[in-house]
Amino acid sequence: MSIKNFLPDQYDATSELEINHNYLKDQFSDYQDILQKVGRVVERGDFTLGRAVEEFEHRYAGIIGTKHAIGVGSGTDALFLSLKALGVGSGDEVITTPFTFFATVGAIVTAGATPVFVDVRADYNIDTSKIEAAITNKTKVILPVHWSGKPCEMRQIEEIAEKYDVQIVEDACHAIAASIDGKGAGSFGAFGCFSMHPLKNLNVWGDGGIACTNSDELADKLRLMRNHGLVGRDHCHMFAYNSRLDTIQAVIADHLLDKIGDITRSRIENAKMLDESLGGLDQVTVQNRDLGCIKQVYHIYSLCFEKRDELQKYLINNGVDAKIHYPIPMHLQPAAKKYGHQVGDFPIAEEIANTTLSLPVHEFIGEKHIEKMASLIKGFYG
Ligand SMILES: *Cc1c(COP(=O)(O)O)cnc(C)c1O
């Protein structure tokens, strides 16, 4: 096996499409302003855990509604370090869903624990009613994923966690600015973990992540763990890791934080327009969006479609970057072989993986793009 850096090719392959998932050139069209701010970091030589990191963490905690936010190297590291800070290790089980991005399970496994999957519901989120059956005396953490930026049923999950005395770590990588009753996704669990990967709603020029918590003790622990366990230049409180949010990335993230309200609003509006245009089609399953007090932020906008693969080809041929997030659930990945799962174990996740298709709804998608996507899809089904 020869492992290549494949990401540049992946972006190039669809870069010519008119309606694209990738919008980074537009998003950072004001990059000269950001470069000026970065220049000030260079002048100060403030590269590791510099002032900008602290300022950004403070603002981020305010947005999520937690007492602390700790910047780390990536969303994956936020998950991994959170699990480690809670003492997760060998012999422990962590409950999550098979319908997620690899990093959720990767963090559990690299923390030394065993992932225990619980199927999702039609809304792609963990089926709360099936969690209790998966709890054993080895369960240490429930790790719900707010898929696409729709918060899971956190009130109910909190009750279960309390009943069985287990912790909650939220994978909120899709869910900045999502909320339940005004309470931010990522503020319910012992930790809420966010990613600032270039294709997330709040993104930087490389990798970045952040873990939020209300606990002073856990915040201290995470701050130690991301920085060699150091309490000062010469004293190590615990041998640990190096996973700091770069100062330069913090400058970029902080710059974008001013826009997160507008970014979120346009995603919600675009999703609503698509829901309305496609809701009448028999071949398309639009989820129930009558969500009451739940705010979904559409990091991904996906629906389930009949003849999904053909539709995807048709859309791509017509300039729409329709993507599948993701075609193979975690329990059926080669990496999951040792857990002994098979097709049929998590039928809803499998059904979604076979039928889901995502359409771009980011802030540079306008009404005319929405109309084009809707009319192409209607045309496809005749
Ligand atoms: C992106 C993502 C992560 C990992 O984030 P990175 O910053 O890329 O490490 C974790 N979980 C989910 C659901 C994600 O989408």
Short mmCIF file of C-alpha atoms and ligand atoms in Angstrom, two decimals:
data_model
loop_
_atom_site.label_atom_id
_atom_site.label_comp_id
_atom_site.label_asym_id
_atom_site.label_seq_id
_atom_site.Cartn_x
_atom_site.Cartn_y
_atom_site.Cartn_z
CA MET A 1 0.00 0.00 0.00
CA SER A 2 1.30 3.46 -0.88
CA ILE A 3 -0.53 6.25 0.89
CA LYS A 4 -0.65 9.56 -0.98
CA ASN A 5 -1.65 13.09 -0.08
CA PHE A 6 -4.93 12.89 -1.96
CA LEU A 7 -6.73 16.00 -0.81
CA PRO A 8 -5.59 18.42 -3.53
CA ASP A 9 -6.82 16.05 -6.24
CA GLN A 10 -10.10 15.68 -4.45
CA TYR A 11 -10.72 19.44 -4.56
CA ASP A 12 -9.55 19.75 -8.18
CA ALA A 13 -11.89 17.04 -9.40
CA THR A 14 -15.01 19.12 -8.81
CA SER A 15 -13.58 22.63 -8.92
CA GLU A 16 -15.17 23.45 -12.29
CA LEU A 17 -18.73 22.81 -11.13
CA GLU A 18 -20.91 25.91 -11.02
CA ILE A 19 -22.70 25.04 -7.78
CA ASN A 20 -19.91 23.81 -5.57
CA HIS A 21 -19.54 22.57 -2.01
CA ASN A 22 -16.15 24.28 -1.86
CA TYR A 23 -16.47 28.05 -1.50
CA LEU A 24 -13.22 28.89 0.20
CA LYS A 25 -11.99 31.36 -2.42
CA ASP A 26 -15.11 33.46 -1.95
CA GLN A 27 -15.12 33.08 1.79
CA PHE A 28 -11.60 34.37 2.14
CA SER A 29 -11.78 37.02 -0.58
CA ASP A 30 -10.82 39.49 2.16
CA TYR A 31 -7.67 37.51 2.94
CA GLN A 32 -5.51 40.63 2.71
CA ASP A 33 -7.20 41.89 5.90
CA ILE A 34 -6.48 38.57 7.59
CA LEU A 35 -2.87 38.64 6.41
CA GLN A 36 -2.43 42.00 8.10
CA LYS A 37 -3.64 40.48 11.35
CA VAL A 38 -1.36 37.50 10.84
CA GLY A 39 1.48 39.95 10.20
CA ARG A 40 1.07 41.30 13.72
CA VAL A 41 1.51 37.76 15.10
CA VAL A 42 4.71 37.42 13.09
CA GLU A 43 5.99 40.74 14.39
CA ARG A 44 5.36 39.62 17.96
CA GLY A 45 6.70 36.10 17.35
CA ASP A 46 3.64 34.97 19.25
CA PHE A 47 3.25 31.62 17.45
CA THR A 48 2.44 29.08 20.18
CA LEU A 49 -0.53 29.66 22.46
CA GLY A 50 -0.24 33.36 21.73
CA ARG A 51 -2.59 36.14 22.70
CA ALA A 52 -4.92 35.49 19.79
CA VAL A 53 -5.60 31.96 21.01
CA GLU A 54 -6.78 33.16 24.38
CA GLU A 55 -8.94 35.91 22.89
CA PHE A 56 -10.51 33.50 20.45
CA GLU A 57 -11.15 30.87 23.13
CA HIS A 58 -12.87 33.47 25.25
CA ARG A 59 -15.16 34.60 22.44
CA TYR A 60 -15.86 31.03 21.37
CA ALA A 61 -16.92 29.99 24.86
CA GLY A 62 -19.30 32.96 24.83
CA ILE A 63 -20.92 31.81 21.60
CA ILE A 64 -21.37 28.21 22.72
CA GLY A 65 -22.39 29.25 26.23
CA THR A 66 -19.76 27.37 28.21
CA LYS A 67 -17.39 28.62 30.87
CA HIS A 68 -14.30 27.41 28.98
CA ALA A 69 -13.15 26.73 25.44
CA ILE A 70 -9.75 25.19 24.79
CA GLY A 71 -8.16 25.45 21.36
CA VAL A 72 -6.47 22.30 20.08
CA GLY A 73 -4.94 20.98 16.87
CA SER A 74 -8.10 19.55 15.27
CA GLY A 75 -11.64 18.37 15.93
CA THR A 76 -10.29 14.85 16.21
CA ASP A 77 -7.86 15.95 18.90
CA ALA A 78 -10.67 17.74 20.72
CA LEU A 79 -12.56 14.43 20.86
CA PHE A 80 -9.52 12.32 21.69
CA LEU A 81 -8.21 14.64 24.41
CA SER A 82 -11.70 15.02 25.91
CA LEU A 83 -12.03 11.24 26.18
CA LYS A 84 -8.56 11.00 27.71
CA ALA A 85 -9.31 13.83 30.16
CA LEU A 86 -12.32 11.80 31.32
CA GLY A 87 -10.06 8.82 31.93
CA VAL A 88 -11.22 6.74 28.97
CA GLY A 89 -8.80 3.97 28.08
CA SER A 90 -8.36 0.30 27.48
CA GLY A 91 -11.33 -1.87 28.43
CA ASP A 92 -13.81 1.01 28.29
CA GLU A 93 -16.72 1.32 25.90
CA VAL A 94 -17.92 4.50 24.25
CA ILE A 95 -21.38 4.62 22.68
CA THR A 96 -21.78 6.46 19.38
CA THR A 97 -23.46 6.01 16.00
CA PRO A 98 -22.23 4.23 12.89
CA PHE A 99 -23.42 7.18 10.79
CA THR A 100 -20.65 9.67 11.40
CA PHE A 101 -17.33 10.85 10.08
CA PHE A 102 -14.34 8.54 10.68
CA ALA A 103 -12.82 10.89 13.26
CA THR A 104 -15.52 10.18 15.86
CA VAL A 105 -14.65 6.50 15.91
CA GLY A 106 -10.96 7.16 15.36
CA ALA A 107 -10.84 9.26 18.53
CA ILE A 108 -12.55 6.52 20.54
CA VAL A 109 -10.25 3.81 19.23
CA THR A 110 -7.02 5.80 19.57
CA ALA A 111 -8.08 6.62 23.14
CA GLY A 112 -7.90 2.87 23.69
CA ALA A 113 -11.63 2.22 24.02
CA THR A 114 -14.11 0.11 22.07
CA PRO A 115 -16.76 1.88 20.00
CA VAL A 116 -20.27 0.55 20.63
CA PHE A 117 -22.67 1.56 17.89
CA VAL A 118 -26.32 2.49 18.27
CA ASP A 119 -28.40 2.96 15.13
CA VAL A 120 -29.65 6.35 14.02
CA ARG A 121 -33.15 7.61 13.28
CA ALA A 122 -34.39 8.97 9.96
CA ASP A 123 -32.92 12.36 10.97
CA TYR A 124 -29.40 10.81 10.87
CA ASN A 125 -28.92 11.30 14.64
CA ILE A 126 -28.54 8.64 17.33
CA ASP A 127 -31.78 6.86 18.23
CA THR A 128 -32.08 7.88 21.86
CA SER A 129 -34.52 5.08 22.61
CA LYS A 130 -31.84 2.49 21.77
CA ILE A 131 -29.03 3.87 23.94
CA GLU A 132 -29.96 2.17 27.21
CA ALA A 133 -29.84 -1.28 25.65
CA ALA A 134 -26.24 -0.64 24.60
CA ILE A 135 -25.01 0.36 28.06
CA THR A 136 -22.86 -2.16 29.92
CA ASN A 137 -20.73 -1.92 33.03
CA LYS A 138 -17.84 -0.98 30.74
CA THR A 139 -19.60 2.06 29.26
CA LYS A 140 -17.76 5.21 30.16
CA VAL A 141 -19.06 7.80 27.72
CA ILE A 142 -21.99 8.44 25.41
CA LEU A 143 -20.74 10.32 22.36
CA PRO A 144 -23.66 11.71 20.35
CA VAL A 145 -22.92 13.34 16.99
CA HIS A 146 -25.01 16.38 16.05
CA TRP A 147 -25.07 15.28 12.44
CA SER A 148 -25.36 18.05 9.86
CA GLY A 149 -25.74 20.53 12.72
CA LYS A 150 -28.98 19.16 14.13
CA PRO A 151 -28.66 18.75 17.89
CA CYS A 152 -29.37 15.27 19.26
CA GLU A 153 -31.96 14.83 22.01
CA MET A 154 -29.61 16.09 24.69
CA ARG A 155 -32.13 16.39 27.51
CA GLN A 156 -33.02 12.71 27.23
CA ILE A 157 -29.39 11.70 26.74
CA GLU A 158 -28.49 13.65 29.88
CA GLU A 159 -31.10 11.67 31.82
CA ILE A 160 -29.69 8.37 30.59
CA ALA A 161 -26.12 9.43 31.38
CA GLU A 162 -27.15 10.42 34.87
CA LYS A 163 -29.06 7.20 35.47
CA TYR A 164 -26.06 5.03 34.54
CA ASP A 165 -23.40 7.42 35.82
CA VAL A 166 -21.62 7.81 32.51
CA GLN A 167 -20.22 10.96 30.89
CA ILE A 168 -21.28 12.72 27.70
CA VAL A 169 -18.88 14.03 25.06
CA GLU A 170 -20.65 15.81 22.19
CA ASP A 171 -19.27 15.60 18.69
CA ALA A 172 -20.41 19.09 17.74
CA CYS A 173 -18.07 19.38 14.76
CA HIS A 174 -21.05 20.18 12.50
CA ALA A 175 -22.94 22.20 15.02
CA ILE A 176 -21.48 25.60 15.82
CA ALA A 177 -24.42 27.93 16.62
CA ALA A 178 -26.95 25.07 16.77
CA SER A 179 -29.06 24.97 19.91
CA ILE A 180 -31.90 23.45 21.90
CA ASP A 181 -34.13 25.98 23.65
CA GLY A 182 -31.38 28.54 23.07
CA LYS A 183 -28.76 26.38 24.81
CA GLY A 184 -25.80 25.80 22.53
CA ALA A 185 -24.93 22.43 21.06
CA GLY A 186 -21.61 21.54 22.66
CA SER A 187 -22.62 22.94 26.06
CA PHE A 188 -24.50 19.88 27.36
CA GLY A 189 -21.82 17.27 27.84
CA ALA A 190 -18.69 17.14 29.97
CA PHE A 191 -17.10 18.33 26.74
CA GLY A 192 -18.43 19.64 23.43
CA CYS A 193 -15.96 19.22 20.57
CA PHE A 194 -15.71 21.35 17.45
CA SER A 195 -13.63 21.24 14.27
CA MET A 196 -12.42 24.19 12.22
CA HIS A 197 -11.36 22.13 9.23
CA PRO A 198 -11.57 24.17 6.00
CA LEU A 199 -14.96 22.71 5.09
CA LYS A 200 -16.66 23.29 8.44
CA ASN A 201 -19.00 26.23 9.08
CA LEU A 202 -16.27 28.10 10.98
CA ASN A 203 -12.99 27.29 9.36
CA VAL A 204 -9.32 28.04 9.28
CA TRP A 205 -6.45 27.69 6.81
CA GLY A 206 -5.46 24.19 7.81
CA ASP A 207 -6.49 22.33 10.94
CA GLY A 208 -7.94 23.53 14.19
CA GLY A 209 -10.29 22.30 16.88
CA ILE A 210 -11.77 23.44 20.13
CA ALA A 211 -13.23 21.70 23.17
CA CYS A 212 -15.81 23.44 25.36
CA THR A 213 -16.62 22.63 28.97
CA ASN A 214 -18.26 24.13 32.03
CA SER A 215 -15.96 22.31 34.43
CA ASP A 216 -12.95 24.23 35.78
CA GLU A 217 -11.23 20.98 36.61
CA LEU A 218 -11.72 19.42 33.16
CA ALA A 219 -10.67 22.66 31.48
CA ASP A 220 -7.42 22.67 33.46
CA LYS A 221 -6.82 19.08 32.54
CA LEU A 222 -7.35 19.71 28.84
CA ARG A 223 -5.12 22.80 28.91
CA LEU A 224 -2.41 20.65 30.44
CA MET A 225 -2.93 17.78 28.05
CA ARG A 226 -2.70 19.91 24.90
CA ASN A 227 0.62 21.42 26.01
CA HIS A 228 2.92 18.67 27.32
CA GLY A 229 1.30 18.79 30.76
CA LEU A 230 3.27 21.93 31.54
CA VAL A 231 2.36 24.21 34.42
CA GLY A 232 5.29 26.48 33.65
CA ARG A 233 8.40 26.33 31.56
CA ASP A 234 10.18 23.87 33.86
CA HIS A 235 7.42 21.90 35.53
CA CYS A 236 5.42 19.06 34.09
CA HIS A 237 2.28 18.11 35.98
CA MET A 238 1.49 15.12 33.76
CA PHE A 239 3.21 13.65 30.73
CA ALA A 240 0.89 14.41 27.87
CA TYR A 241 0.56 15.58 24.27
CA ASN A 242 1.19 18.52 22.02
CA SER A 243 -2.01 19.62 20.35
CA ARG A 244 -2.22 23.38 20.47
CA LEU A 245 -4.38 25.57 18.28
CA ASP A 246 -1.86 27.59 16.23
CA THR A 247 -1.95 31.31 16.94
CA ILE A 248 -2.19 32.00 13.22
CA GLN A 249 -5.23 29.75 12.90
CA ALA A 250 -6.79 31.43 15.93
CA VAL A 251 -6.45 34.80 14.15
CA ILE A 252 -8.29 33.45 11.13
CA ALA A 253 -10.99 31.76 13.19
CA ASP A 254 -11.49 34.92 15.22
CA HIS A 255 -11.84 36.95 12.04
CA LEU A 256 -14.57 34.61 10.79
CA LEU A 257 -16.35 34.50 14.12
CA ASP A 258 -17.76 37.96 13.32
CA LYS A 259 -19.56 36.37 10.37
CA ILE A 260 -20.86 33.17 11.94
CA GLY A 261 -24.33 34.68 12.51
CA ASP A 262 -24.71 35.52 8.81
CA ILE A 263 -23.15 32.23 7.70
CA THR A 264 -25.63 30.31 9.83
CA ARG A 265 -28.62 32.39 8.71
CA SER A 266 -27.93 31.85 5.01
CA ARG A 267 -27.49 28.09 5.48
CA ILE A 268 -30.83 27.88 7.27
CA GLU A 269 -32.57 29.98 4.60
CA ASN A 270 -31.11 27.94 1.75
CA ALA A 271 -32.09 24.68 3.42
CA LYS A 272 -35.61 25.95 3.91
CA MET A 273 -35.94 26.93 0.25
CA LEU A 274 -34.72 23.50 -0.87
CA ASP A 275 -37.05 21.74 1.58
CA GLU A 276 -39.97 23.67 0.15
CA SER A 277 -39.01 23.06 -3.48
CA LEU A 278 -38.37 19.33 -3.07
CA GLY A 279 -40.89 18.44 -0.36
CA GLY A 280 -43.62 17.59 -2.86
CA LEU A 281 -41.62 14.93 -4.72
CA ASP A 282 -42.50 11.29 -3.99
CA GLN A 283 -38.94 10.19 -4.71
CA VAL A 284 -37.40 12.49 -2.11
CA THR A 285 -37.59 12.15 1.67
CA VAL A 286 -37.45 15.53 3.32
CA GLN A 287 -37.11 15.19 7.07
CA ASN A 288 -39.63 16.57 9.46
CA ARG A 289 -38.32 20.06 10.09
CA ASP A 290 -40.99 21.00 12.58
CA LEU A 291 -38.32 21.14 15.23
CA GLY A 292 -39.86 23.46 17.80
CA CYS A 293 -37.08 24.77 19.98
CA ILE A 294 -34.29 23.00 18.04
CA LYS A 295 -32.03 25.10 15.81
CA GLN A 296 -30.36 23.08 13.05
CA VAL A 297 -27.48 24.83 11.24
CA TYR A 298 -27.00 22.66 8.14
CA HIS A 299 -23.29 22.14 8.02
CA ILE A 300 -24.48 19.49 5.58
CA TYR A 301 -27.83 19.59 3.80
CA SER A 302 -28.81 16.09 2.85
CA LEU A 303 -31.97 14.29 1.87
CA CYS A 304 -32.70 10.71 0.91
CA PHE A 305 -33.35 10.16 -2.78
CA GLU A 306 -34.58 7.29 -4.91
CA LYS A 307 -32.04 6.31 -7.62
CA ARG A 308 -29.48 8.27 -5.65
CA ASP A 309 -26.39 7.25 -7.62
CA GLU A 310 -27.96 8.12 -10.97
CA LEU A 311 -29.22 11.41 -9.61
CA GLN A 312 -25.77 12.27 -8.33
CA LYS A 313 -24.23 11.67 -11.77
CA TYR A 314 -26.96 13.71 -13.41
CA LEU A 315 -26.43 16.63 -11.06
CA ILE A 316 -22.65 16.57 -11.47
CA ASN A 317 -23.03 16.48 -15.25
CA ASN A 318 -25.19 19.56 -14.91
CA GLY A 319 -22.78 21.55 -12.79
CA VAL A 320 -23.97 20.67 -9.28
CA ASP A 321 -21.45 19.28 -6.81
CA ALA A 322 -23.80 16.73 -5.23
CA LYS A 323 -21.87 14.72 -2.66
CA ILE A 324 -22.46 11.66 -0.53
CA HIS A 325 -21.77 12.14 3.17
CA TYR A 326 -21.08 9.16 3.52
CA PRO A 327 -21.69 6.03 1.47
CA ILE A 328 -20.33 3.44 3.95
CA PRO A 329 -21.27 3.53 7.63
CA MET A 330 -18.58 2.99 10.24
CA HIS A 331 -19.49 -0.59 11.20
CA LEU A 332 -18.99 -1.72 7.59
CA GLN A 333 -15.59 -0.06 7.11
CA PRO A 334 -12.54 -2.28 6.70
CA ALA A 335 -11.19 -0.69 9.88
CA ALA A 336 -14.19 -2.04 11.85
CA LYS A 337 -13.64 -5.65 10.89
CA LYS A 338 -12.48 -6.68 14.32
CA TYR A 339 -15.78 -5.62 15.91
CA GLY A 340 -17.53 -8.32 13.90
CA HIS A 341 -20.42 -6.34 12.48
CA GLN A 342 -22.27 -7.21 9.31
CA VAL A 343 -24.75 -5.75 6.86
CA GLY A 344 -28.10 -5.42 8.57
CA ASP A 345 -26.77 -4.64 12.05
CA PHE A 346 -27.75 -0.97 11.84
CA PRO A 347 -30.43 -0.87 9.16
CA ILE A 348 -31.36 2.81 9.34
CA ALA A 349 -27.75 3.95 9.07
CA GLU A 350 -27.31 1.58 6.12
CA GLU A 351 -30.48 2.80 4.43
CA ILE A 352 -29.37 6.41 4.79
CA ALA A 353 -25.87 5.59 3.50
CA ASN A 354 -27.48 4.04 0.41
CA THR A 355 -29.85 6.90 -0.35
CA THR A 356 -28.43 10.13 1.07
CA LEU A 357 -27.18 12.95 -1.12
CA SER A 358 -25.96 16.38 -0.03
CA LEU A 359 -26.49 19.65 -1.84
CA PRO A 360 -24.49 22.82 -1.21
CA VAL A 361 -26.29 25.38 0.99
CA HIS A 362 -23.38 27.58 2.10
CA GLU A 363 -23.53 31.36 2.18
CA PHE A 364 -22.49 31.79 -1.45
CA ILE A 365 -25.44 29.77 -2.70
CA GLY A 366 -28.25 32.09 -3.79
CA GLU A 367 -31.85 31.77 -4.85
CA LYS A 368 -30.95 31.14 -8.48
CA HIS A 369 -28.71 28.21 -7.50
CA ILE A 370 -31.48 26.77 -5.35
CA GLU A 371 -33.92 27.08 -8.24
CA LYS A 372 -31.48 25.41 -10.60
CA MET A 373 -30.90 22.48 -8.24
CA ALA A 374 -34.62 22.07 -7.61
CA SER A 375 -35.54 22.16 -11.28
CA LEU A 376 -32.78 19.71 -12.20
CA ILE A 377 -33.99 17.27 -9.58
CA LYS A 378 -37.61 17.66 -10.65
CA GLY A 379 -36.53 17.16 -14.26
CA PHE A 380 -34.58 14.04 -13.35
CA TYR A 381 -37.64 12.36 -11.88
CA GLY A 382 -39.74 13.62 -14.82
C1 LIG B 1 -14.82 17.03 10.75
C2 LIG B 1 -15.33 16.12 11.77
C3 LIG B 1 -14.53 15.67 12.83
C4 LIG B 1 -13.03 15.89 12.90
O1 LIG B 1 -12.58 17.13 12.71
P1 LIG B 1 -11.08 17.41 12.19
O2 LIG B 1 -10.91 18.84 12.58
O3 LIG B 1 -11.09 17.21 10.72
O4 LIG B 1 -10.15 16.53 12.91
C5 LIG B 1 -15.11 14.89 13.80
N1 LIG B 1 -16.40 14.56 13.74
C6 LIG B 1 -17.20 14.94 12.74
C7 LIG B 1 -18.63 14.52 12.74
C8 LIG B 1 -16.69 15.72 11.71
O5 LIG B 1 -17.45 16.05 10.68
#
